[in-house]
mmCIF file of C-alpha atoms in Angstrom:
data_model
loop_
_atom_site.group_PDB
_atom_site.id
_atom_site.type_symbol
_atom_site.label_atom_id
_atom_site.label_comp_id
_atom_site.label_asym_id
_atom_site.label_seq_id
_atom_site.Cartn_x
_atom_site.Cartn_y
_atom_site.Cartn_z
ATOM 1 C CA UNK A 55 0.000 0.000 0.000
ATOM 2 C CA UNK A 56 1.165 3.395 -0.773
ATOM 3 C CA UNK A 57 0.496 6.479 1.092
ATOM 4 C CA UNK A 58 -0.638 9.082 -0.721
ATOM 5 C CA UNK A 59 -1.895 12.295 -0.232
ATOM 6 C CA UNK A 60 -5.177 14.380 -1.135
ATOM 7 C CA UNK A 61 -4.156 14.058 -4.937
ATOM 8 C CA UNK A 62 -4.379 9.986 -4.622
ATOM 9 C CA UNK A 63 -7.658 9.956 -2.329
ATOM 10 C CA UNK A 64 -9.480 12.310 -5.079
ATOM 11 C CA UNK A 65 -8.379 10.173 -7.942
ATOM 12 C CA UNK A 66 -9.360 6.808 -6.139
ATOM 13 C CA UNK A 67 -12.852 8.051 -5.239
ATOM 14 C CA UNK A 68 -12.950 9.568 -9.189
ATOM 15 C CA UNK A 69 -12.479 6.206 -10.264
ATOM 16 C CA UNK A 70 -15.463 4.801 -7.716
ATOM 17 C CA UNK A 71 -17.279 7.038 -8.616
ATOM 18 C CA UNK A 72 -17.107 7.238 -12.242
ATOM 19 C CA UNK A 73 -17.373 2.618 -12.438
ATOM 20 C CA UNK A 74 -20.587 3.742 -9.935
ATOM 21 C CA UNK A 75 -22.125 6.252 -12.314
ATOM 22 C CA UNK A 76 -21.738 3.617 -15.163
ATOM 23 C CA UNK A 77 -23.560 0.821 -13.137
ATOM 24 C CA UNK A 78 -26.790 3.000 -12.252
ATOM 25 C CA UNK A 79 -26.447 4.077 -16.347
ATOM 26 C CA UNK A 80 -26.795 -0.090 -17.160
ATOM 27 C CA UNK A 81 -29.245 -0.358 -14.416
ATOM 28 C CA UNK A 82 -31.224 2.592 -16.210
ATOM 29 C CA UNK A 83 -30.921 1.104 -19.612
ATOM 30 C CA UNK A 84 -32.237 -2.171 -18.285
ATOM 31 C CA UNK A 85 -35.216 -0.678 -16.647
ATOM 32 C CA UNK A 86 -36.151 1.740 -19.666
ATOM 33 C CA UNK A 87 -35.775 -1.072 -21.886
ATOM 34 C CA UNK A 88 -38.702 -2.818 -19.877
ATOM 35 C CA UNK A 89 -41.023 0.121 -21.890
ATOM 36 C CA UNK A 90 -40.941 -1.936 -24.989
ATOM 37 C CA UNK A 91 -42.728 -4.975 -23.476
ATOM 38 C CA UNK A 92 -45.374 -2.640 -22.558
ATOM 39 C CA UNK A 93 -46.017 0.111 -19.279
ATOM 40 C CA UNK A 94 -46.959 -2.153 -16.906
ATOM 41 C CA UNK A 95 -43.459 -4.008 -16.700
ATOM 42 C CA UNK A 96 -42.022 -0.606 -16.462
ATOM 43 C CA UNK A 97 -44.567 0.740 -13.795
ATOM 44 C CA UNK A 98 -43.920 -2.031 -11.934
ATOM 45 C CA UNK A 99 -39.741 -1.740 -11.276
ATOM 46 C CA UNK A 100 -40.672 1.714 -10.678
ATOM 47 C CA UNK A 101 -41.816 0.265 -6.623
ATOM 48 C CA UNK A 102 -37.653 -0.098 -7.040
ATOM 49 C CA UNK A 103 -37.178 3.831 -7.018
ATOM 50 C CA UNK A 104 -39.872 4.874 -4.900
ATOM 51 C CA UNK A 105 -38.654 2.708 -2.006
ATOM 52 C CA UNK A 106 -36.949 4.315 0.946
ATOM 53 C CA UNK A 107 -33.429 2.481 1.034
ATOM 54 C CA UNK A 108 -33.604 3.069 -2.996
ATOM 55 C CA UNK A 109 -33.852 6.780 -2.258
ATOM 56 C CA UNK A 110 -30.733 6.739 -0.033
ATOM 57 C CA UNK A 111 -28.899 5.127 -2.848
ATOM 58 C CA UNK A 112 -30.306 7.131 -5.301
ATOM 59 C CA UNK A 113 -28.924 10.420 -3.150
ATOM 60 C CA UNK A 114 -25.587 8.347 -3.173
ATOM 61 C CA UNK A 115 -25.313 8.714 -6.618
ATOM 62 C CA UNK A 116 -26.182 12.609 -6.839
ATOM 63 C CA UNK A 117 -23.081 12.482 -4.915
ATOM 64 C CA UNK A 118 -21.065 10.363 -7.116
ATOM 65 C CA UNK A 119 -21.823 12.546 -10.071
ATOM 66 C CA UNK A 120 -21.458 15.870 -8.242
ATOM 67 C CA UNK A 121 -18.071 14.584 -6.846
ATOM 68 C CA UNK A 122 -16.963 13.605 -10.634
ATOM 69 C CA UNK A 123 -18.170 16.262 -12.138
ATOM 70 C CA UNK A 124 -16.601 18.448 -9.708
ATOM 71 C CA UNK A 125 -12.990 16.932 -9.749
ATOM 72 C CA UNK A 126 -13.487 16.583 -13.314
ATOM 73 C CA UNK A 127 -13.956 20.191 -13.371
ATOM 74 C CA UNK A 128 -10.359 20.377 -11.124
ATOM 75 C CA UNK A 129 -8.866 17.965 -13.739
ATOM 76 C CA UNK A 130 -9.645 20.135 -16.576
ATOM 77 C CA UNK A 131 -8.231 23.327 -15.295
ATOM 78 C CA UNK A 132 -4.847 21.624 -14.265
ATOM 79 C CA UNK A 133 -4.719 21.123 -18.296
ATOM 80 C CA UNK A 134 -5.957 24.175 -19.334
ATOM 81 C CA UNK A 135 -4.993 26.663 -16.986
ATOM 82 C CA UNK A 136 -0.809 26.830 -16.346
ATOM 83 C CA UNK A 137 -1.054 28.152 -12.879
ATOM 84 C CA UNK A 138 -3.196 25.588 -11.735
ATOM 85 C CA UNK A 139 -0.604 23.458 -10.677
ATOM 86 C CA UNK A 140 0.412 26.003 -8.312
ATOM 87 C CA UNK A 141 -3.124 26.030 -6.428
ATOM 88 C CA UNK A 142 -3.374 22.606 -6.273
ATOM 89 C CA UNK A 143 -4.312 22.167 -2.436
ATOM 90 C CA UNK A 144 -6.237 25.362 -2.860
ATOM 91 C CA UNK A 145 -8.459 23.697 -5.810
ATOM 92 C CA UNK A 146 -8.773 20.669 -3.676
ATOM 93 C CA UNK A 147 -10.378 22.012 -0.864
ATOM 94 C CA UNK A 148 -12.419 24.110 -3.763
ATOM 95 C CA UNK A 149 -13.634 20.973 -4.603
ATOM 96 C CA UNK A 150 -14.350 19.224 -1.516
ATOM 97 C CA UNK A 151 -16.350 22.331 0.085
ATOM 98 C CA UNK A 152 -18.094 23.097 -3.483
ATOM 99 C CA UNK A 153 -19.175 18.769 -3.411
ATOM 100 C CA UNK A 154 -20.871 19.014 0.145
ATOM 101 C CA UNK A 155 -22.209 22.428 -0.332
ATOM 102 C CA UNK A 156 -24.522 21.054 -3.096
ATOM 103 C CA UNK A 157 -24.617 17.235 -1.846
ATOM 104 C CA UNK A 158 -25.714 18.061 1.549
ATOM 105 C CA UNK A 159 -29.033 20.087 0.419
ATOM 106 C CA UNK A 160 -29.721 18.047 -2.145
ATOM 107 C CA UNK A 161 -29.872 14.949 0.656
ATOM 108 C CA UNK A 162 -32.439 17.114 2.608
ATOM 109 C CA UNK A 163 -34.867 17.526 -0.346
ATOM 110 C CA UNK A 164 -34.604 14.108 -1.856
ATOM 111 C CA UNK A 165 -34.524 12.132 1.868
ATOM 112 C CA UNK A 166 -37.541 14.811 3.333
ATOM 113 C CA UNK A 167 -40.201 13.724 1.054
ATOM 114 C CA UNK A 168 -39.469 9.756 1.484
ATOM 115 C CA UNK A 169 -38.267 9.671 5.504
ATOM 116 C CA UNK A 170 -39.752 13.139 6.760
ATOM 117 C CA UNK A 171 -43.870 13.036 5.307
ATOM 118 C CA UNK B 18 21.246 10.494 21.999
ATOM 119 C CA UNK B 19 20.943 7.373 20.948
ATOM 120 C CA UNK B 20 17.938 5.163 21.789
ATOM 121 C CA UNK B 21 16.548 1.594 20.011
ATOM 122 C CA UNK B 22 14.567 1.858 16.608
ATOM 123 C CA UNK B 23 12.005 -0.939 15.679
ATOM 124 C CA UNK B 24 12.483 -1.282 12.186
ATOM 125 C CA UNK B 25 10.012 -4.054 10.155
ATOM 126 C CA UNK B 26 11.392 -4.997 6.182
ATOM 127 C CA UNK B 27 10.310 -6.570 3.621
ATOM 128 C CA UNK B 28 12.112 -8.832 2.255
ATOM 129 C CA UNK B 29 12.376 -11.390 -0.162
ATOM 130 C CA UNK B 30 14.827 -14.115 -1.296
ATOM 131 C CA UNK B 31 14.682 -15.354 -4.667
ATOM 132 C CA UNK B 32 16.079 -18.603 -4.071
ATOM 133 C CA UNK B 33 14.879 -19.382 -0.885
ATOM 134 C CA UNK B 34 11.438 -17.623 -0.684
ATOM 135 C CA UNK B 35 7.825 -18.003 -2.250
ATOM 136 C CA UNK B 36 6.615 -14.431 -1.220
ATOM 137 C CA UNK B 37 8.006 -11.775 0.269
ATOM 138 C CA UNK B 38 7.706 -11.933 3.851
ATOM 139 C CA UNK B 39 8.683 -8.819 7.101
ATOM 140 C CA UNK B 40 10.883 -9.377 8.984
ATOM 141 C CA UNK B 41 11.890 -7.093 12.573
ATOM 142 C CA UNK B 42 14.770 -5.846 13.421
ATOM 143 C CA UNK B 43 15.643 -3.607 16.696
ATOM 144 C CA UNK B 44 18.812 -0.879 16.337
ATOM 145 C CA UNK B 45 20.701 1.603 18.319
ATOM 146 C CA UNK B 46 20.448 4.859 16.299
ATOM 147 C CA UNK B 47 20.398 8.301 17.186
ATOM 148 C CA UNK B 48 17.202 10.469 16.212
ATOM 149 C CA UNK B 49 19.653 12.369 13.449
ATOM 150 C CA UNK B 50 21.251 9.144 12.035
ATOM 151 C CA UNK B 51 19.156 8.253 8.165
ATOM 152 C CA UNK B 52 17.403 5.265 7.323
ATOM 153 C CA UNK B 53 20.472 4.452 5.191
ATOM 154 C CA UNK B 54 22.715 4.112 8.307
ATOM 155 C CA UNK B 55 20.022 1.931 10.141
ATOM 156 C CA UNK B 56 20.304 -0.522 7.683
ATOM 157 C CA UNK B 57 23.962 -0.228 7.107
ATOM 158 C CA UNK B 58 23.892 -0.723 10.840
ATOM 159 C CA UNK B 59 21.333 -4.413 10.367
ATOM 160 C CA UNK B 60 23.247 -5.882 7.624
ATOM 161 C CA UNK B 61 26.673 -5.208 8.780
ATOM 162 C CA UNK B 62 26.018 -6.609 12.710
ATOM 163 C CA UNK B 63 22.979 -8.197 12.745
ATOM 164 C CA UNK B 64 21.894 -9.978 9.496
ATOM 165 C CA UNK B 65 24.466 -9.460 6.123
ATOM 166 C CA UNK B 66 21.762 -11.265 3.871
ATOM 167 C CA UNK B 67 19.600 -8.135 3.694
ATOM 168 C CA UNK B 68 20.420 -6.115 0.187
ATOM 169 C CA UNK B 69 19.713 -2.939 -0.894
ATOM 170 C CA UNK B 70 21.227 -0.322 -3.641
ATOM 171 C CA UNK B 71 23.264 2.359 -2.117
ATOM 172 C CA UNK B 72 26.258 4.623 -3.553
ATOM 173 C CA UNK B 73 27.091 8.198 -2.993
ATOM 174 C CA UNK B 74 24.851 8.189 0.578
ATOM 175 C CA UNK B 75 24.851 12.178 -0.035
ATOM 176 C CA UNK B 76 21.031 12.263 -2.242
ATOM 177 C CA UNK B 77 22.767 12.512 -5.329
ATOM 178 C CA UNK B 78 23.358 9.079 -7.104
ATOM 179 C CA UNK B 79 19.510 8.022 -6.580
ATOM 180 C CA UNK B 80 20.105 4.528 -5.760
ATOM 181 C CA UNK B 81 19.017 3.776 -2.311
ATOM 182 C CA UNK B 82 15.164 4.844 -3.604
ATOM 183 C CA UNK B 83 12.520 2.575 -1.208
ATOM 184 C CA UNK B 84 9.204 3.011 0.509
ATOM 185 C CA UNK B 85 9.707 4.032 3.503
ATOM 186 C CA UNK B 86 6.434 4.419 6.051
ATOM 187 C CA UNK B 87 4.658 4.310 3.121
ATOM 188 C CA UNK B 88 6.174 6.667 0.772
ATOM 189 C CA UNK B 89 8.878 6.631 -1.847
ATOM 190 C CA UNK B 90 12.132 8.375 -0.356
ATOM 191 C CA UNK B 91 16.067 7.741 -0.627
ATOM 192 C CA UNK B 92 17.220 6.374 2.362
ATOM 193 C CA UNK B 93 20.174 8.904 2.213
ATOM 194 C CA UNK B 94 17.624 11.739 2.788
ATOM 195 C CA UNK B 95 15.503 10.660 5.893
ATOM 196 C CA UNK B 96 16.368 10.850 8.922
ATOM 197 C CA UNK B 97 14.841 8.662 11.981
ATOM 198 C CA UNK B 98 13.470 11.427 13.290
ATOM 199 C CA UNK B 99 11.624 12.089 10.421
ATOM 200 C CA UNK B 100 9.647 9.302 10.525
ATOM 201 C CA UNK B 101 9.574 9.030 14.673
ATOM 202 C CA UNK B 102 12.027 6.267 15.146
ATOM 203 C CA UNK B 103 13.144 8.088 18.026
ATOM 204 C CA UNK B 104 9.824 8.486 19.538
ATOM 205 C CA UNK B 105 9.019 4.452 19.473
ATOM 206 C CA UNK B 106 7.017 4.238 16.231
ATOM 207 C CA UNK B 107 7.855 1.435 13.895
ATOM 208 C CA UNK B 108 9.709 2.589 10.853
ATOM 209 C CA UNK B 109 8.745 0.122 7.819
ATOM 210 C CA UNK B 110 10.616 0.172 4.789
ATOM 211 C CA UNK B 111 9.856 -1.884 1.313
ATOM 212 C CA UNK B 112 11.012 -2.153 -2.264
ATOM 213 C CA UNK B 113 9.272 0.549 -4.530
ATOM 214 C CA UNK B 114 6.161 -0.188 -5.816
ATOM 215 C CA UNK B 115 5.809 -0.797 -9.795
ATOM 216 C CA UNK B 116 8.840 -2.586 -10.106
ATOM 217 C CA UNK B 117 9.792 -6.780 -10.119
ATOM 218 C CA UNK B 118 11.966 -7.431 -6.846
ATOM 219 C CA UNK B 119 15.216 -8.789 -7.064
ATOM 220 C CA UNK B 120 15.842 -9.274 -3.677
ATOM 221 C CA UNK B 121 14.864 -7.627 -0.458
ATOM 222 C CA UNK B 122 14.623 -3.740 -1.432
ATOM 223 C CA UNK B 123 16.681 -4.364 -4.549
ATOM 224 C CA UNK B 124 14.345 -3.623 -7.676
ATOM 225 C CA UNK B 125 14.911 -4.245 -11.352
ATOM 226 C CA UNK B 126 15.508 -1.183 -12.975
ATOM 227 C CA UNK B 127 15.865 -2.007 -16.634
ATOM 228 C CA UNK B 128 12.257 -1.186 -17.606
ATOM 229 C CA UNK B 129 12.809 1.998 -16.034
ATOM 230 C CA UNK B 130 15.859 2.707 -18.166
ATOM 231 C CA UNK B 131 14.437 1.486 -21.226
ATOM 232 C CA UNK B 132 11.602 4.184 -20.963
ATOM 233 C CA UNK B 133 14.108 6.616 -20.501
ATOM 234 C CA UNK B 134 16.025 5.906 -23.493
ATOM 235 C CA UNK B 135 12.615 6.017 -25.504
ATOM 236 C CA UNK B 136 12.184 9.617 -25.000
ATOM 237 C CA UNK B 137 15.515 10.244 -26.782
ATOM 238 C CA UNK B 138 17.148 11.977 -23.611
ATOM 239 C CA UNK B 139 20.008 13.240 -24.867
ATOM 240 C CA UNK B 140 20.287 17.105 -27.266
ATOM 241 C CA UNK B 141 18.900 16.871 -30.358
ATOM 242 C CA UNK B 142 20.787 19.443 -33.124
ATOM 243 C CA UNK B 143 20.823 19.023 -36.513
ATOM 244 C CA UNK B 144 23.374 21.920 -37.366
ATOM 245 C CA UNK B 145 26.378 22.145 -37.210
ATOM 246 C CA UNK B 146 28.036 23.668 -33.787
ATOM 247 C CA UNK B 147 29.306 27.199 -34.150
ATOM 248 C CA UNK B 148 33.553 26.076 -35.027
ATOM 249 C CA UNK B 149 34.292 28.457 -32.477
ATOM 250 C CA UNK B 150 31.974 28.706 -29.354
ATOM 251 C CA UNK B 151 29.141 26.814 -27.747
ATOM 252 C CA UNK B 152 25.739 26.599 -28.522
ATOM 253 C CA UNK B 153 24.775 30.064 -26.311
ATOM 254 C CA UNK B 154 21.366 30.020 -24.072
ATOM 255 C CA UNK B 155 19.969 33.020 -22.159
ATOM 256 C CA UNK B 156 19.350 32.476 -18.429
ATOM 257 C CA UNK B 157 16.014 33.410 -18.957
ATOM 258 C CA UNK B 158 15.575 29.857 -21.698
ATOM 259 C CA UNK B 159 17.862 28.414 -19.274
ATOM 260 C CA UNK B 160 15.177 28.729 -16.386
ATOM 261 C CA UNK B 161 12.368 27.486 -18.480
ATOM 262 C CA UNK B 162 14.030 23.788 -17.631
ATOM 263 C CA UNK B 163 15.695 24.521 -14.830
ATOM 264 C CA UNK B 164 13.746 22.137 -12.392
ATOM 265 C CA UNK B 165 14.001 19.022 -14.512
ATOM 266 C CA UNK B 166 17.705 19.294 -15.299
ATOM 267 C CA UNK B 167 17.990 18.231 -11.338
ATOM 268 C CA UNK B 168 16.660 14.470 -12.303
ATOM 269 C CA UNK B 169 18.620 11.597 -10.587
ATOM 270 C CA UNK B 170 16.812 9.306 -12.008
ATOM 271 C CA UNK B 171 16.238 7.217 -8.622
ATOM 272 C CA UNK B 172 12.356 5.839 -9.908
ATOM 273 C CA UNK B 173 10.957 7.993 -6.449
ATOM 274 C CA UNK B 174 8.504 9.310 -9.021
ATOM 275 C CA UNK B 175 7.533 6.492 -11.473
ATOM 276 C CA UNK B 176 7.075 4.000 -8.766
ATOM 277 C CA UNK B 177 4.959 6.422 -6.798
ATOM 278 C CA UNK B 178 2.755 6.660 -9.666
ATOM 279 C CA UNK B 179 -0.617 4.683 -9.670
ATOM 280 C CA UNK B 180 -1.032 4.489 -14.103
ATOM 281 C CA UNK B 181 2.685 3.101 -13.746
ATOM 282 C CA UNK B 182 1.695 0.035 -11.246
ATOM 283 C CA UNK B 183 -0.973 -0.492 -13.304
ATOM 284 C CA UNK B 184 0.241 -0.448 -17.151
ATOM 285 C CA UNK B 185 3.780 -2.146 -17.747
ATOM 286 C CA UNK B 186 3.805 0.048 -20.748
ATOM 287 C CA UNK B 187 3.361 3.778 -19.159
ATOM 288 C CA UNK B 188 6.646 5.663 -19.978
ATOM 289 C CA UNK B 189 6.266 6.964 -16.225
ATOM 290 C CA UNK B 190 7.038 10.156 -14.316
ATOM 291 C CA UNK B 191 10.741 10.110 -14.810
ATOM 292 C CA UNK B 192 10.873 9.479 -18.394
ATOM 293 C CA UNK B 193 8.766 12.909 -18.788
ATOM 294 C CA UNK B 194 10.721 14.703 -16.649
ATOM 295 C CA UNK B 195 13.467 14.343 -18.929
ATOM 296 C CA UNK B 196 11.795 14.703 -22.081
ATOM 297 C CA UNK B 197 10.616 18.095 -20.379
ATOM 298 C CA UNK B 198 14.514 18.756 -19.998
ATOM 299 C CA UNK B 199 15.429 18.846 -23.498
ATOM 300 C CA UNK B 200 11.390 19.590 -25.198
ATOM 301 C CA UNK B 201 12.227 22.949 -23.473
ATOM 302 C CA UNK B 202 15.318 23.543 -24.386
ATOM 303 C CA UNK B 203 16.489 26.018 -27.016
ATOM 304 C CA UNK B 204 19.439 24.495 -28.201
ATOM 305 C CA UNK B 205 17.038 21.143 -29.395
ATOM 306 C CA UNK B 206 15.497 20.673 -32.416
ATOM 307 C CA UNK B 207 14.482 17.071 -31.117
ATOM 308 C CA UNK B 208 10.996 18.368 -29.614
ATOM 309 C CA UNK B 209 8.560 17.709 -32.561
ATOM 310 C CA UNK B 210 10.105 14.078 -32.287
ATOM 311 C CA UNK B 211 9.451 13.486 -28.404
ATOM 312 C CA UNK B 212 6.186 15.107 -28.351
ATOM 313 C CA UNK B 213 5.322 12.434 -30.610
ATOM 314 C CA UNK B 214 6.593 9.755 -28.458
ATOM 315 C CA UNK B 215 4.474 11.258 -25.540
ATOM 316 C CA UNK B 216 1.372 12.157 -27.307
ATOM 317 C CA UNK B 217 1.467 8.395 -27.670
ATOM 318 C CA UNK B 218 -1.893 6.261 -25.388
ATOM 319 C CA UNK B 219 1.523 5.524 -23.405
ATOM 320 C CA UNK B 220 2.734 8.920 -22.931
ATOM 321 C CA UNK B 221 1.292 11.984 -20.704
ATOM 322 C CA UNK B 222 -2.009 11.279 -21.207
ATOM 323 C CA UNK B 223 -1.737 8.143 -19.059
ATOM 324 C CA UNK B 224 -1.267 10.879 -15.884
ATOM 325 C CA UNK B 225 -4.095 11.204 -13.333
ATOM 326 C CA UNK B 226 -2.969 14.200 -11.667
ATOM 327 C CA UNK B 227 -2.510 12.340 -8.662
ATOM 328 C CA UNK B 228 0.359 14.308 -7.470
ATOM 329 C CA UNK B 229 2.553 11.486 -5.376
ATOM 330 C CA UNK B 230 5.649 11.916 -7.870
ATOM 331 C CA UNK B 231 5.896 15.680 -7.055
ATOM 332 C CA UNK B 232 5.883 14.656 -3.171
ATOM 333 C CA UNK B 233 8.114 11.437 -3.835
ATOM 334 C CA UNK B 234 10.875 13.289 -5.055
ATOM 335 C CA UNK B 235 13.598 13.829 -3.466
ATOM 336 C CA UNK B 236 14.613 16.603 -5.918
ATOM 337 C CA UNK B 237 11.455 18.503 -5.174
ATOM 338 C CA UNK B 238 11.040 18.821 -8.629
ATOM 339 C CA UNK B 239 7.668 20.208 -9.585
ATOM 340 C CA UNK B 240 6.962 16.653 -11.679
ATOM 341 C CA UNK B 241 2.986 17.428 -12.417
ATOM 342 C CA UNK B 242 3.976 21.054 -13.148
ATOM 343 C CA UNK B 243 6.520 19.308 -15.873
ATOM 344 C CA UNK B 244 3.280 16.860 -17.201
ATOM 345 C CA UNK B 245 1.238 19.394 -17.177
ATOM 346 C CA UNK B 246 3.457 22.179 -19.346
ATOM 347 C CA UNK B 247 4.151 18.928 -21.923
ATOM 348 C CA UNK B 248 0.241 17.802 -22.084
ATOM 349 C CA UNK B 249 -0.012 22.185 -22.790
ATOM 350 C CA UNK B 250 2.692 22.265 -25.194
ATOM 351 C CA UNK B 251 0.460 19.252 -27.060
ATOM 352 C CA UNK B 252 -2.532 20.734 -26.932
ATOM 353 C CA UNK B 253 -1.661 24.626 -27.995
ATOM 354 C CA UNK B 254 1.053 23.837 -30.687
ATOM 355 C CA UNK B 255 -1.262 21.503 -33.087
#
């Protein structure tokens, strides 16, 4: 095991996050291809979404893709942008505050509605 | 003063041993000896088997390169103190990552080299040199390299790197470094040819910006600055 430091902990959850975001996509193809045997077989995997422990997974991934897209966002400006380099901790900790500023309101409207009625 | 250091290795005999294996060893050192002279101070009165790569001692030659606590250093350059030998933690040292053992902390180095060579480190000019001076530089296109001219080429970097565990075929840290060395240098005319070697699905592109070859080396050279100003130099000179 190596010990890295921020730089390694961001890419490793980029990666988890990114193979996470592709399994809901094949999970989503699979359940919109259900439409073409006909709206019942789709209304009925929708139980699947509306269920409590689905929501908490489904606020899981809100915070997969904010957290890629945000490092994402980090990645491209240490190509683009020459200084970057030079602000690296500073654009980490951009990113981490900017992930939970958005992820941790967006658990409060999504959870309220299912665990809060 | 000098007080008793735990030190845990791993290490691994080729002809004796399946897997590599730690083993413990406890030494007298004092907080301001370097991990270099603890194990100078295991294999030369306590066990003579264990192997490592060491030359100059003095951070220049690059061999003694291992993990040590975790993290790619030379052995030359940290001192138990450092890591808190002298305040009772364990200091564990292993072979660099990314790289076949030998033996013990003793790595094979030839793929290494063998990406170096690719990037054609060495000046490329195809005029002739002035009959009666030097090729002259400014010290302002001097500066534009100066950071990766400092290179010892001790792996720190490449085996530090995550891509480079992962794909035997990455060029690695180092190798970049010194392509940076001579891409940005005025006296080369070689730069077209390496930027095509690195533009390569083995080249920079394979960096993640994960940053542990900037912190591995022992240079402090600014190594993801160095990726970075190549991947740039791709990108705005098309």
């Amino acid at each position: 095991m190596y010990r890295g430091q921020s730089g390694m902990w961001l890419w490793i959850l980029h990666r988890l996050t990114g193979v996470g975001i592709l399994g809901f996509l094949f999970l989503h193809i699979a359940d919109t291809y259900l439409v073409g045997f006909g709206a019942d077989y789709y209304n009925e995997l929708l139980f699947l979404y509306k269920n409590p422990p689905f929501r908490v997974l489904e606020w899981v991934l809100v915070g997969a893709v904010l957290y890629h897209g945000f490092n994402g966002i980090r990645l491209i400006l240490m190509d683009f942008w020459d200084k970057a380099v030079d602000h690296h901790k500073t654009l980490v900790q951009i990113t981490v505050v900017a992930f939970f500023v958005v992820w941790l309101p967006a658990g409060f409207f999504m959870l309220k509605p299912v665990f809060f009625k | 003063m000098a007080t008793q250091v735990t030190v845990k290795i791993l290490r691994y005999d080729p002809e004796k041993d399946k897997k590599a294996h730690f083993e413990t060893y406890t030494v007298e050192a004092d907080p301001l000896d370097r991990i270099l002279d603890v194990l100078n101070s295991i294999k030369w009165y306590q066990d003579g088997s264990l192997t490592y790569r060491r030359s100059c001692a003095h951070g220049v030659c690059g061999s003694d390169a291992m993990r040590i606590n975790g993290r790619n250093r030379l052995a030359c350059k940290v001192l138990v103190r450092d890591v808190g030998g002298d305040a009772g933690k364990k200091i564990q040292i292993e072979p660099m990552l990314g790289f076949r053992i030998l033996r013990d902390l003793v790595v094979d180095m030839d793929p290494f080299f063998e990406k170096y060579k690719s990037i054609k480190p060495y000046l490329i000019n195809y005029e002739d040199a002035p009959a009666s001076s030097e090729r002259y530089q400014s010290a302002e296109d001097r500066e534009i390299f100066d950071e990766t001219t400092k290179c010892i080429l001790c792996g720190a970097c490449s085996g530090s790197c995550p891509p480079y565990w992962a794909g035997p075929d990455f060029v690695g840290p180092a190798a970049i470094v010194n392509a940076h060395r001579f891409i940005f240098d005025s006296r080369d005319q070689g730069a077209a040819e390496r930027l095509s070697i690195l533009g390569e699905g083995e080249g920079v592109f394979r960096c993640r910006t994960v940053y542990n070859c900037t912190d591995a080396c022992p240079r402090n050279i600014p190594v993801t600055k160095a990726i970075e100003q190549i991947r740039r130099a791709m990108l705005y000179n098309r």
